[in-house]
XYZ file of C-alpha atoms in Angstrom:
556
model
C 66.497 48.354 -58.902
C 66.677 48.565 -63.023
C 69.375 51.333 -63.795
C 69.957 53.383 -67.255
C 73.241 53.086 -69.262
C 75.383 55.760 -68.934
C 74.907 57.885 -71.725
C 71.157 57.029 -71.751
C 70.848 58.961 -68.032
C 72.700 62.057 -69.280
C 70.428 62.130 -72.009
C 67.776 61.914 -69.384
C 69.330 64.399 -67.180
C 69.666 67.038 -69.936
C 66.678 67.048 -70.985
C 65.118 66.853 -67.616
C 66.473 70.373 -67.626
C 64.471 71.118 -70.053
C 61.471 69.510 -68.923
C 57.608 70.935 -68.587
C 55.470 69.959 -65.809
C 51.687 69.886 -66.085
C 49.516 71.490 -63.659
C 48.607 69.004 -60.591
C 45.670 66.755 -61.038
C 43.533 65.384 -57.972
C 41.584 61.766 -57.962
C 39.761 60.056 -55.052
C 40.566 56.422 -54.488
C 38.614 54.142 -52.201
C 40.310 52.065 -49.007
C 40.970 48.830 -49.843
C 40.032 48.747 -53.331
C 42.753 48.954 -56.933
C 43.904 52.271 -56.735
C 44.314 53.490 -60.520
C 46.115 56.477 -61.119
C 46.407 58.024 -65.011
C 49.401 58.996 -66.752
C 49.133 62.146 -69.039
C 45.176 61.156 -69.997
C 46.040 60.695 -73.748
C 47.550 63.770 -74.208
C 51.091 62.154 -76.071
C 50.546 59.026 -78.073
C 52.156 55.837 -77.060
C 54.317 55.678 -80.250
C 56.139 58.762 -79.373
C 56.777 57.545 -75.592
C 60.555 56.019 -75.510
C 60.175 55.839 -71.648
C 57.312 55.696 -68.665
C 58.433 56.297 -65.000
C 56.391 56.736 -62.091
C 57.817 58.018 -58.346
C 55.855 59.543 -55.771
C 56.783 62.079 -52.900
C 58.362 60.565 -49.759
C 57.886 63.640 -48.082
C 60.334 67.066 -47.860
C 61.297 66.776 -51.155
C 62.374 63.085 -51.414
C 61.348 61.094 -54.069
C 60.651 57.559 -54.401
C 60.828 55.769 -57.672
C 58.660 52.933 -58.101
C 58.634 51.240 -61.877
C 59.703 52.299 -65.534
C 59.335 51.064 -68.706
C 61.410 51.334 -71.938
C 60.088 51.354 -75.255
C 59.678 47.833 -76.625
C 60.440 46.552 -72.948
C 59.006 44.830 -70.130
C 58.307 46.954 -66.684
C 60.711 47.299 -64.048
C 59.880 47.723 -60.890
C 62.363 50.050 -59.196
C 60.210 50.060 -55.764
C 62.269 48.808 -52.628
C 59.636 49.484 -49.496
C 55.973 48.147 -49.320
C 55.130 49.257 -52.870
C 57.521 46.515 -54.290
C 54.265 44.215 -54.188
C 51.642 46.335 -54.790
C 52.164 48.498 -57.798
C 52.450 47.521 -61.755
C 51.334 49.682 -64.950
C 48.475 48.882 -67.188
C 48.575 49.428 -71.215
C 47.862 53.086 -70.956
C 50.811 53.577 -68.626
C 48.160 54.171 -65.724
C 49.709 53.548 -61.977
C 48.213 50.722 -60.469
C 48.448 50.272 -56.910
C 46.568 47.212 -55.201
C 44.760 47.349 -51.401
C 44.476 51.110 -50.988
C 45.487 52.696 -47.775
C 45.439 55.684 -46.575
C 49.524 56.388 -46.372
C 48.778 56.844 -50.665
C 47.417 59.907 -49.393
C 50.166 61.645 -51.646
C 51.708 63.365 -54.990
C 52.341 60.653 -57.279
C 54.516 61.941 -60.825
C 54.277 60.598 -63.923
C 57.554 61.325 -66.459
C 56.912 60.608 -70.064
C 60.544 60.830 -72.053
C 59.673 61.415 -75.864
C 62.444 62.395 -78.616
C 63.160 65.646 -77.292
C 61.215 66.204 -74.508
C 60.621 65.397 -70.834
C 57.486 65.664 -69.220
C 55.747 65.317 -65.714
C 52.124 64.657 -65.062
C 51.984 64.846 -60.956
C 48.595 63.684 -59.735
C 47.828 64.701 -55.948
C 45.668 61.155 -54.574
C 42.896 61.430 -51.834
C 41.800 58.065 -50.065
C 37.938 57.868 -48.332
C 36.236 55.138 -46.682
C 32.640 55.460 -45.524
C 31.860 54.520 -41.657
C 30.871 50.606 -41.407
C 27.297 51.927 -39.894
C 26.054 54.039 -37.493
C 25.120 52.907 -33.975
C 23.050 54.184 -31.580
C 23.801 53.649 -27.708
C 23.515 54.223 -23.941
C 19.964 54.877 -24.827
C 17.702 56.809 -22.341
C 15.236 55.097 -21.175
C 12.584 57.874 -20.671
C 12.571 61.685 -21.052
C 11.601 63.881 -18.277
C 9.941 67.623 -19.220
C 11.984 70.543 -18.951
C 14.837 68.613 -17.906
C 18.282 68.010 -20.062
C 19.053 64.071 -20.530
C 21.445 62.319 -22.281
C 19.204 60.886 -25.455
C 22.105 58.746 -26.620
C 25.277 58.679 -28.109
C 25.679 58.210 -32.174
C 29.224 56.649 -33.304
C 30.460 56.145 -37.146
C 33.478 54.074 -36.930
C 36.607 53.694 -39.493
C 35.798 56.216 -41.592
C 38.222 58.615 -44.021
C 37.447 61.748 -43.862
C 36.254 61.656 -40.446
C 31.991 61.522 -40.673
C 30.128 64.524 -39.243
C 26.861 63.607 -37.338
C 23.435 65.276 -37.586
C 20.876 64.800 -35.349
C 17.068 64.325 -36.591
C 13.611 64.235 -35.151
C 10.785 63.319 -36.837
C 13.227 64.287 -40.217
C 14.204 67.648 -39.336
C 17.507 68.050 -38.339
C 18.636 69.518 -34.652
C 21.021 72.271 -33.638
C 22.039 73.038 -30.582
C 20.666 76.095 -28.791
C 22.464 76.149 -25.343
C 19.285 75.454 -23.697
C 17.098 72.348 -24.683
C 19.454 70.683 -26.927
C 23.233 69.860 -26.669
C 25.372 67.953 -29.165
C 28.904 67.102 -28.414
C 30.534 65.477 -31.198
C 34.546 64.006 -31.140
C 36.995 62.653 -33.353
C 39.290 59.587 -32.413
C 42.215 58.158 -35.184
C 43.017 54.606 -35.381
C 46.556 54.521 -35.094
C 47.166 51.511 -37.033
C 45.210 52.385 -39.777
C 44.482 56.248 -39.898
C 40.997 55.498 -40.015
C 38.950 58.189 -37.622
C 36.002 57.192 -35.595
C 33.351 60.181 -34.953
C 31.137 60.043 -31.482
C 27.856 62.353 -31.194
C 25.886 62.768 -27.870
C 22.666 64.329 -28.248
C 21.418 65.800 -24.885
C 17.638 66.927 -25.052
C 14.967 68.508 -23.209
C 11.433 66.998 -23.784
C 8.201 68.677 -24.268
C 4.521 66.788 -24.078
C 4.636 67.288 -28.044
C 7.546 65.549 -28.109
C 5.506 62.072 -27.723
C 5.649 59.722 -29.521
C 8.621 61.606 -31.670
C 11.205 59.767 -33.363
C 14.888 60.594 -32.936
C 17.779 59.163 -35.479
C 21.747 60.503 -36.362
C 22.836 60.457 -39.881
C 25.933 60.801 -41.980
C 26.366 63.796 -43.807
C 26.516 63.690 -47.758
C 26.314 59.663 -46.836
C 23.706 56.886 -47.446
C 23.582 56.439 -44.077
C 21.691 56.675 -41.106
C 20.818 55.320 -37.947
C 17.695 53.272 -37.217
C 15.478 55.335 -35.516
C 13.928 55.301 -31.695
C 11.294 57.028 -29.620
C 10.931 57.293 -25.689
C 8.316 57.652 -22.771
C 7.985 61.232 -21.742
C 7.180 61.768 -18.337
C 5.018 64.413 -16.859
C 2.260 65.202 -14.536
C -1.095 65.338 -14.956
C -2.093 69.183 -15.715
C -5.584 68.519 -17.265
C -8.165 66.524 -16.778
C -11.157 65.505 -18.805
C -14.636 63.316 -18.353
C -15.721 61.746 -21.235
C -19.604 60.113 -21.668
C -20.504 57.433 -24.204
C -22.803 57.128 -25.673
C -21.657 60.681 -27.342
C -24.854 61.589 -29.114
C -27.831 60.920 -27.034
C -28.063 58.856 -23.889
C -31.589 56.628 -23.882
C -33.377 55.576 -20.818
C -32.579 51.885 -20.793
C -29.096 52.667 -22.250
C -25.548 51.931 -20.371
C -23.599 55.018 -19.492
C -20.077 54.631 -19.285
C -17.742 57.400 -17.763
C -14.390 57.366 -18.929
C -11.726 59.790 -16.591
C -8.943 60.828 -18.776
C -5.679 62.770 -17.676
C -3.115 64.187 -19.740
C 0.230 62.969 -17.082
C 2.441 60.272 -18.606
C 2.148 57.762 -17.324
C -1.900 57.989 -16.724
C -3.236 57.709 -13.389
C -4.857 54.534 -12.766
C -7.631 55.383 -9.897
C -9.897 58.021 -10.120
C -13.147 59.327 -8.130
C -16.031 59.276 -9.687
C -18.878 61.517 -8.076
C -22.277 60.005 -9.446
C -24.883 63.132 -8.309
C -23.276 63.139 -5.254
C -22.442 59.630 -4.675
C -18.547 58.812 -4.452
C -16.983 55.494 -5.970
C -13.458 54.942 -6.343
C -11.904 52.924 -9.044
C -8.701 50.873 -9.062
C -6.870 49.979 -12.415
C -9.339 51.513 -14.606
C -10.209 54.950 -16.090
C -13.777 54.006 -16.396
C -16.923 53.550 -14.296
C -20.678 52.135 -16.033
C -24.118 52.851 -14.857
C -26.405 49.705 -16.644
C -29.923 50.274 -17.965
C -30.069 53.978 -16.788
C -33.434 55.386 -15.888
C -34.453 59.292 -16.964
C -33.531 60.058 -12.690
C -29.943 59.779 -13.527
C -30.094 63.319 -15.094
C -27.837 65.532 -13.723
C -23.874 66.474 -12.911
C -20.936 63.647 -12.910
C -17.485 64.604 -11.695
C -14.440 62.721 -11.875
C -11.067 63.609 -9.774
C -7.525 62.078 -9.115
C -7.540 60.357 -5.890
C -4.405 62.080 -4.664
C -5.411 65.494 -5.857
C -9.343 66.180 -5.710
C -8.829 69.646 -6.582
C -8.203 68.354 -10.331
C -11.853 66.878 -11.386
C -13.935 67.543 -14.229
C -17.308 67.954 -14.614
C -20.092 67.135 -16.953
C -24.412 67.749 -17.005
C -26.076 64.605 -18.500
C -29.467 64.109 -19.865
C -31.071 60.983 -20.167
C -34.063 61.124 -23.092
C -37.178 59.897 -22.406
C -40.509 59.636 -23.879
C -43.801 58.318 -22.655
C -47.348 58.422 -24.449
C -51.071 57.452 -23.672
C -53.672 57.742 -26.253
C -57.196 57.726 -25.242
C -59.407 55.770 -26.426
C -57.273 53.011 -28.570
C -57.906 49.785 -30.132
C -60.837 49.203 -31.825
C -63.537 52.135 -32.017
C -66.985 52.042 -33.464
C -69.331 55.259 -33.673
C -72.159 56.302 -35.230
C -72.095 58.860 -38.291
C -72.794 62.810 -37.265
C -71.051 61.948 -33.833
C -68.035 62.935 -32.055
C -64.934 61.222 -31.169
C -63.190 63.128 -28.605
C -58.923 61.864 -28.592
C -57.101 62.499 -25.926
C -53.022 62.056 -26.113
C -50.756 62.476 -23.372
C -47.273 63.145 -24.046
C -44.429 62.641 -20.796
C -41.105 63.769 -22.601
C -37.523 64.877 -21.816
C -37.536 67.393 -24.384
C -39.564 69.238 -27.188
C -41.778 66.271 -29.090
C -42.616 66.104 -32.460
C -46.047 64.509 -33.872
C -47.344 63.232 -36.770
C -50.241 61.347 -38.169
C -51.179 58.884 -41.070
C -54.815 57.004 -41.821
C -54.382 53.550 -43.694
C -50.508 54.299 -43.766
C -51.033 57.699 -45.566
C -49.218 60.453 -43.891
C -52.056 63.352 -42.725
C -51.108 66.871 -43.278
C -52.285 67.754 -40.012
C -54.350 66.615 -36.932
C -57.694 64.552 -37.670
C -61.103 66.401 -37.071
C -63.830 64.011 -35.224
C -66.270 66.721 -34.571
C -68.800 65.522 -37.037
C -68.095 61.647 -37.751
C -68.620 60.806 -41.565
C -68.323 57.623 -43.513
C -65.530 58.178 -44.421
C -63.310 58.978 -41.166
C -63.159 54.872 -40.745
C -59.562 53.774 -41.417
C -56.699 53.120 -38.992
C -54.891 56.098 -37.516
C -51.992 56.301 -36.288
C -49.998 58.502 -34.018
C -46.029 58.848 -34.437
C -44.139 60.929 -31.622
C -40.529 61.657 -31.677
C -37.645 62.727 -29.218
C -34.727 63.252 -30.433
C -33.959 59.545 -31.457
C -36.794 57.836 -29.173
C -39.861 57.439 -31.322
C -43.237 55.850 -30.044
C -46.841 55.066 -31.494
C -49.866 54.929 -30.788
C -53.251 53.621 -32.799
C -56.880 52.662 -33.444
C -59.139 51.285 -36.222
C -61.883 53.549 -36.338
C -65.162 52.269 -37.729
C -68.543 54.952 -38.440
C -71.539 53.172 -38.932
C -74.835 54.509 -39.882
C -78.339 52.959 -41.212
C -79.119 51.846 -44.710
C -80.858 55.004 -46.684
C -81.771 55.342 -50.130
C -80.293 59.006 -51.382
C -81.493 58.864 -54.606
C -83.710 56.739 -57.009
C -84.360 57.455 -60.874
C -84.621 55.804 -64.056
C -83.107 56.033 -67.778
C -84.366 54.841 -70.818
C -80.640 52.503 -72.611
C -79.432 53.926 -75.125
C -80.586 51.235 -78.127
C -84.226 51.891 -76.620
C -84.819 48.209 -76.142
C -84.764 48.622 -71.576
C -84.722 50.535 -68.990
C -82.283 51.139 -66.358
C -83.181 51.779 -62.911
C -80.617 53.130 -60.430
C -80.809 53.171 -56.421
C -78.038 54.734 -54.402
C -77.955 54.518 -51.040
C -75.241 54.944 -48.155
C -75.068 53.116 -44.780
C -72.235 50.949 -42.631
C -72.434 47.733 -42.137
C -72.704 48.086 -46.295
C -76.316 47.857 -46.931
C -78.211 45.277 -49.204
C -80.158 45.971 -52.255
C -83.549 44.685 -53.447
C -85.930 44.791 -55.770
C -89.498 44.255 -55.888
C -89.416 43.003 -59.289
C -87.052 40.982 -61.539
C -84.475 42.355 -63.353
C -81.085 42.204 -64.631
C -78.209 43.512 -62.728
C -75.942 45.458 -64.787
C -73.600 46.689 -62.134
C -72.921 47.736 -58.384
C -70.004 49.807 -57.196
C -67.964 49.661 -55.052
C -68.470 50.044 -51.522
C -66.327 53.241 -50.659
C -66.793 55.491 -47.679
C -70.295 54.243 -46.658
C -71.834 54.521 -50.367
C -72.772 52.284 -53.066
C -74.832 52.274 -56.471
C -77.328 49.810 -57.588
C -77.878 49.107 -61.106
C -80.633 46.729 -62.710
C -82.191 46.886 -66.173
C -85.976 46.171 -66.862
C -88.344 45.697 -69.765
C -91.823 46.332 -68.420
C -94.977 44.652 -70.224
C -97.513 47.177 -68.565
C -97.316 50.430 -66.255
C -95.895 49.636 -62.446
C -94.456 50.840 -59.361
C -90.983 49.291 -58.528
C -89.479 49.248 -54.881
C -85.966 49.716 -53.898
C -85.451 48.605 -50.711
C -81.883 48.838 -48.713
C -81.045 47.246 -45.311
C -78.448 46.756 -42.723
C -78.271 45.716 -39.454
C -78.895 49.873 -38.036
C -81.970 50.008 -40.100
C -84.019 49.985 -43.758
C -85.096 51.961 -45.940
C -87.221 51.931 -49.085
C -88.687 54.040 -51.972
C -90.517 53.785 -55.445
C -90.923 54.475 -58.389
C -93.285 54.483 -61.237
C -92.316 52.563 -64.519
C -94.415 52.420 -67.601
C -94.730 50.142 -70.454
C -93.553 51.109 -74.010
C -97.141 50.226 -75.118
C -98.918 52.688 -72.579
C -96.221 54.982 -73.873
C -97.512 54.346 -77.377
C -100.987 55.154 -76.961
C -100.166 58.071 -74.492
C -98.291 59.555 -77.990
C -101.117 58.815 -79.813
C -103.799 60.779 -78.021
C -101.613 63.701 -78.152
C -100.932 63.593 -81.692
C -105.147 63.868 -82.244
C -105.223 66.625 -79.093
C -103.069 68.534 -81.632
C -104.850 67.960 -84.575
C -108.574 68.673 -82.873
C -106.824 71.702 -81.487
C -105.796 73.457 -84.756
C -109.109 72.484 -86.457
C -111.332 74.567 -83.623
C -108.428 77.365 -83.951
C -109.158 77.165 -87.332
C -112.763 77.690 -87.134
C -112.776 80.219 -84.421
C -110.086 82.407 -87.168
C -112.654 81.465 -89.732
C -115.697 83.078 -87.985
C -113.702 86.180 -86.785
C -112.673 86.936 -90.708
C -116.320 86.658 -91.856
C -117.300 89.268 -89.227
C -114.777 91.414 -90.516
C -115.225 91.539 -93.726
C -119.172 92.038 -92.857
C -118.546 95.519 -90.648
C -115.557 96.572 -93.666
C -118.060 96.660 -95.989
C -120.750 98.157 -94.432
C -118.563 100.811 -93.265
C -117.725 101.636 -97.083
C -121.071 101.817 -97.990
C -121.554 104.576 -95.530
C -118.329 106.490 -96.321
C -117.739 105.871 -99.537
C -114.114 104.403 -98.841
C -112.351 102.577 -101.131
C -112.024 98.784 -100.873
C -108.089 98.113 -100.853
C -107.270 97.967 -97.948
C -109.929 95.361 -96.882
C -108.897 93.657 -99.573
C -105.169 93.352 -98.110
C -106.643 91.932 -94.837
C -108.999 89.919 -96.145
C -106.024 88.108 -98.288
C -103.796 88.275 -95.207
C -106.795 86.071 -92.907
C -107.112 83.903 -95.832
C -103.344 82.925 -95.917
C -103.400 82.302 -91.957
C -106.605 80.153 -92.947
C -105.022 77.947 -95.292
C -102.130 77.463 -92.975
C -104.096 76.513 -90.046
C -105.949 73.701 -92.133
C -102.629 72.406 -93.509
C -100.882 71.696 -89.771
C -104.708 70.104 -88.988
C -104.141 67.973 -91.681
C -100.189 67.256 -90.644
């Protein structure tokens, strides 16, 4: 132990009498670690320090001195009990104390000795140490509804201050309530080290929502938490449920598989199935399958636990069907103007729905046959549907009628130089076209819904009669048609133009004769009167203009 001279400790003394303590400063320190602890934070520069002493409080009042340091010197340590080996001073005059425990849980003073003054920095020091971990144990195996069971227990060893435990499920911490949840939490101290150890037991009442739940224990204001862990719930079966698949729509050909579910935990794992009456039992299975089902397994399924018939459920299934017969089909042939009576026949499980397209064309509605024409011959077909079941049915109709000629005419071309003669004519098989004479052909149409167009061009040499002649395998049919030559033509122009001429020449005559009578009966008329001659004159000049212009059109 380093003592002061003399006169150096009644300087000490006196002006330890005088001396001002600073208020009381706290710091947290972790166990095990270098336990720093500051000396007056800067507030008196290091210059003006002569001496440095740190002690600490033994308890009741005692103090224990532990180093000091004298301007210009070396530390001394003035420590005799564990904290001979653990302590020293850094530059700043900071208390360093090595391997933290918690026994430096205490005051710890500072004295700072400057030229005049004395002064004391106490700082009060606080040791913590987290828990090593938290552990979960004596587990339960399964939770029982409605009754209280030991979950598990939660410990968090070695820790300073002791830890306090929360509960969690699913994240969302638990209280206790007195009823379904009880938490009993402890606190042992390691007498060695001081270090406390905190136990947790979480008792719990389960619900059915509670599977599948996940329970953990955490920390509080730590990083740390337990891994979490679920358990089986147990309970009885209250409901019961029979489930079909397919879902949607069962199909006559189609598997039906009933599936028995019940809500206990664990499941059953027989069941009764009632198939319209008929009871099978199951063993290690919740389902029962009917292959390739036919439309008579419509009706009610039940299913029921085998040791408590009383719980079943029940459900009504319908098995879709659809059957169709068209009448006639395949391959139809009639003749045109008669009737094609259809008959189709629809055996269904439910409301069908019909349609109808020719040559792939959908039909707006339901084909007429009454009164066959031409151009009824395509294939029809007939599309039914229920619900997803969808059938056809079909024929290629073919109307067939004898060749005829509808019309027959002629044109004179257009540069004047031919003439085209045109023969249409309708009829199935498609009829073929002749001519009794040669000519060119200049087109034929199409055959379309029993009709077709003949075109030839012809440049007679004299006045004939042509034929047009069509024919099929139902009959032929023929017609003519008089064609003249441009000469005749001609000539026939000719004798009109002189017709004409002759015409206004006797007209001319005849106008002639009529004036001369007139003017005879004016004038003897005048004679007798004594009338005056002017007006004659104005008819006579009016007949003699008419005159003239009759002679000029003879000329023409």
């Amino acid at each position: 132990m380093h003592l002061l001279s003399a006169g150096c400790a009644s300087a000490v003394l006196l002006v330890a009498l005088l001396s001002q303590v600073t208020s009381l400063e706290l710091i947290t320190g972790q166990y095990g670690e270098m336990l720093k602890i500051p000396c007056n934070s800067g507030a008196i520069k290091a210059e003006d320090i002569a001496i440095t002493k740190w002690k600490y409080d033994k308890g009741d009042g005692v103090p224990g001195y532990l180093l000091v340091k004298q301007k210009n010197q070396n530390v001394s340590i003035s420590a005799t009990d564990e904290y001979k080996v653990r302590v020293s001073m850094d530059e700043n005059s900071s208390l360093l104390i090595s391997a933290a425990k918690l026994s430096d849980q205490r005051t710890f003073t500072c004295m700072v000795v400057t030229g005049g003054d004395v002064f004391e920095y106490p700082v009060n020091v606080l040791i913590h140490k987290l828990p090593a971990k938290l552990e979960i144990s004596e587990k339960a195996e399964e939770l029982e509804i409605g009754r209280l069971t030991k979950l598990g227990k939660c410990v968090a060893k070695d820790a300073n201050p002791p830890a306090n435990i929360t509960w969690f499920k699913n994240n969302k911490p638990l209280e206790a309530d007195g009823k379904g949840i009880s938490i009993k939490a402890s606190v042992a101290i390691e007498s060695g080290t001081g270090l406390s150890t905190t136990t947790s037991i979480l008792e719990y009442s389960a619900t059915k929502e509670d599977t599948g739940a996940k329970f953990e224990c955490r920390a509080d204001s730590l990083p740390l938490e337990s891994s979490s862990m679920n358990f089986t719930i147990t309970y009885s079966t209250e409901n019961i449920m029979l489930e079909v698949s397919p879902q949607k729509e069962l199909k006559e050909g189609d598997n039906l598989t009933l599936k028995c579910v019940a809500d206990g935990n664990p499941a059953p794992t027989s069941f009764n199935f009632h198939l319209k009456g008929e009871l099978v039992t199951v063993e290690n299975t919740d389902t029962y399958t009917i292959a390739n089902v036919s439309r008579n397994a419509t009706g009610e399924y039940k299913c029921s636990l085998i040791d408590d018939t009383s719980m079943e459920a029940t459900r009504n299934i319908t098995v879709t069907y659809l059957d169709i017969n068209l009448s006639p089909s395949g391959n139809i042939v009639k003749l045109a103007g008669d009737a094609l009576n259809l008959s189709l026949q629809i055996d269904s499980s439910g409301k069908a729905e019909v349609s109808w397209t020719k040559n792939n064309t959908k039909l707006d509605k339901q084909p007429d046959f009454t009164k066959l024409g031409y151009s009824d011959s395509g294939r029809y077909e007939w599309t039914v549907t229920v619900g997803h079941i969808t059938r056809t049915a079909s024929f290629d109709l073919t109307v067939e009628g004898p060749a005829v000629i509808k019309s027959l005419f002629k044109n004179r071309s257009n540069d004047g130089q031919h003439k085209v003669l045109t023969c249409e004519a309708e009829g199935s098989p498609k009829p073929a076209v002749s001519w009794s004479i040669n000519g060119t052909l200049l087109s034929e149409s199409p055959f379309i819904n029993g009709k077709i167009t003949h075109k030839i061009k012809v440049v007679p040499s004299a006045n004939l009669t042509v034929h047009c002649t069509v024919t099929n395998r139902l009959g032929v049919d023929s017609r003519a048609i008089n064609v003249s030559s441009y000469q005749s033509e001609d000539s026939d122009q000719t004798r009109l133009v002189v017709g004409v001429i002759v015409g206004l020449l006797i007209a001319t005559l005849v106008i002639g004769l009529a004036y001369w009578v007139y003017s005879k009966k004016s004038k003897q008329g005048s004679w007798k009167t004594g009338e005056k001659e002017c007006g004659s004159s104005e008819e006579e000049k009016k007949l003699e203009e008419k005159v003239e212009e009759n002679s000029q059109k003879a000329e023409v």
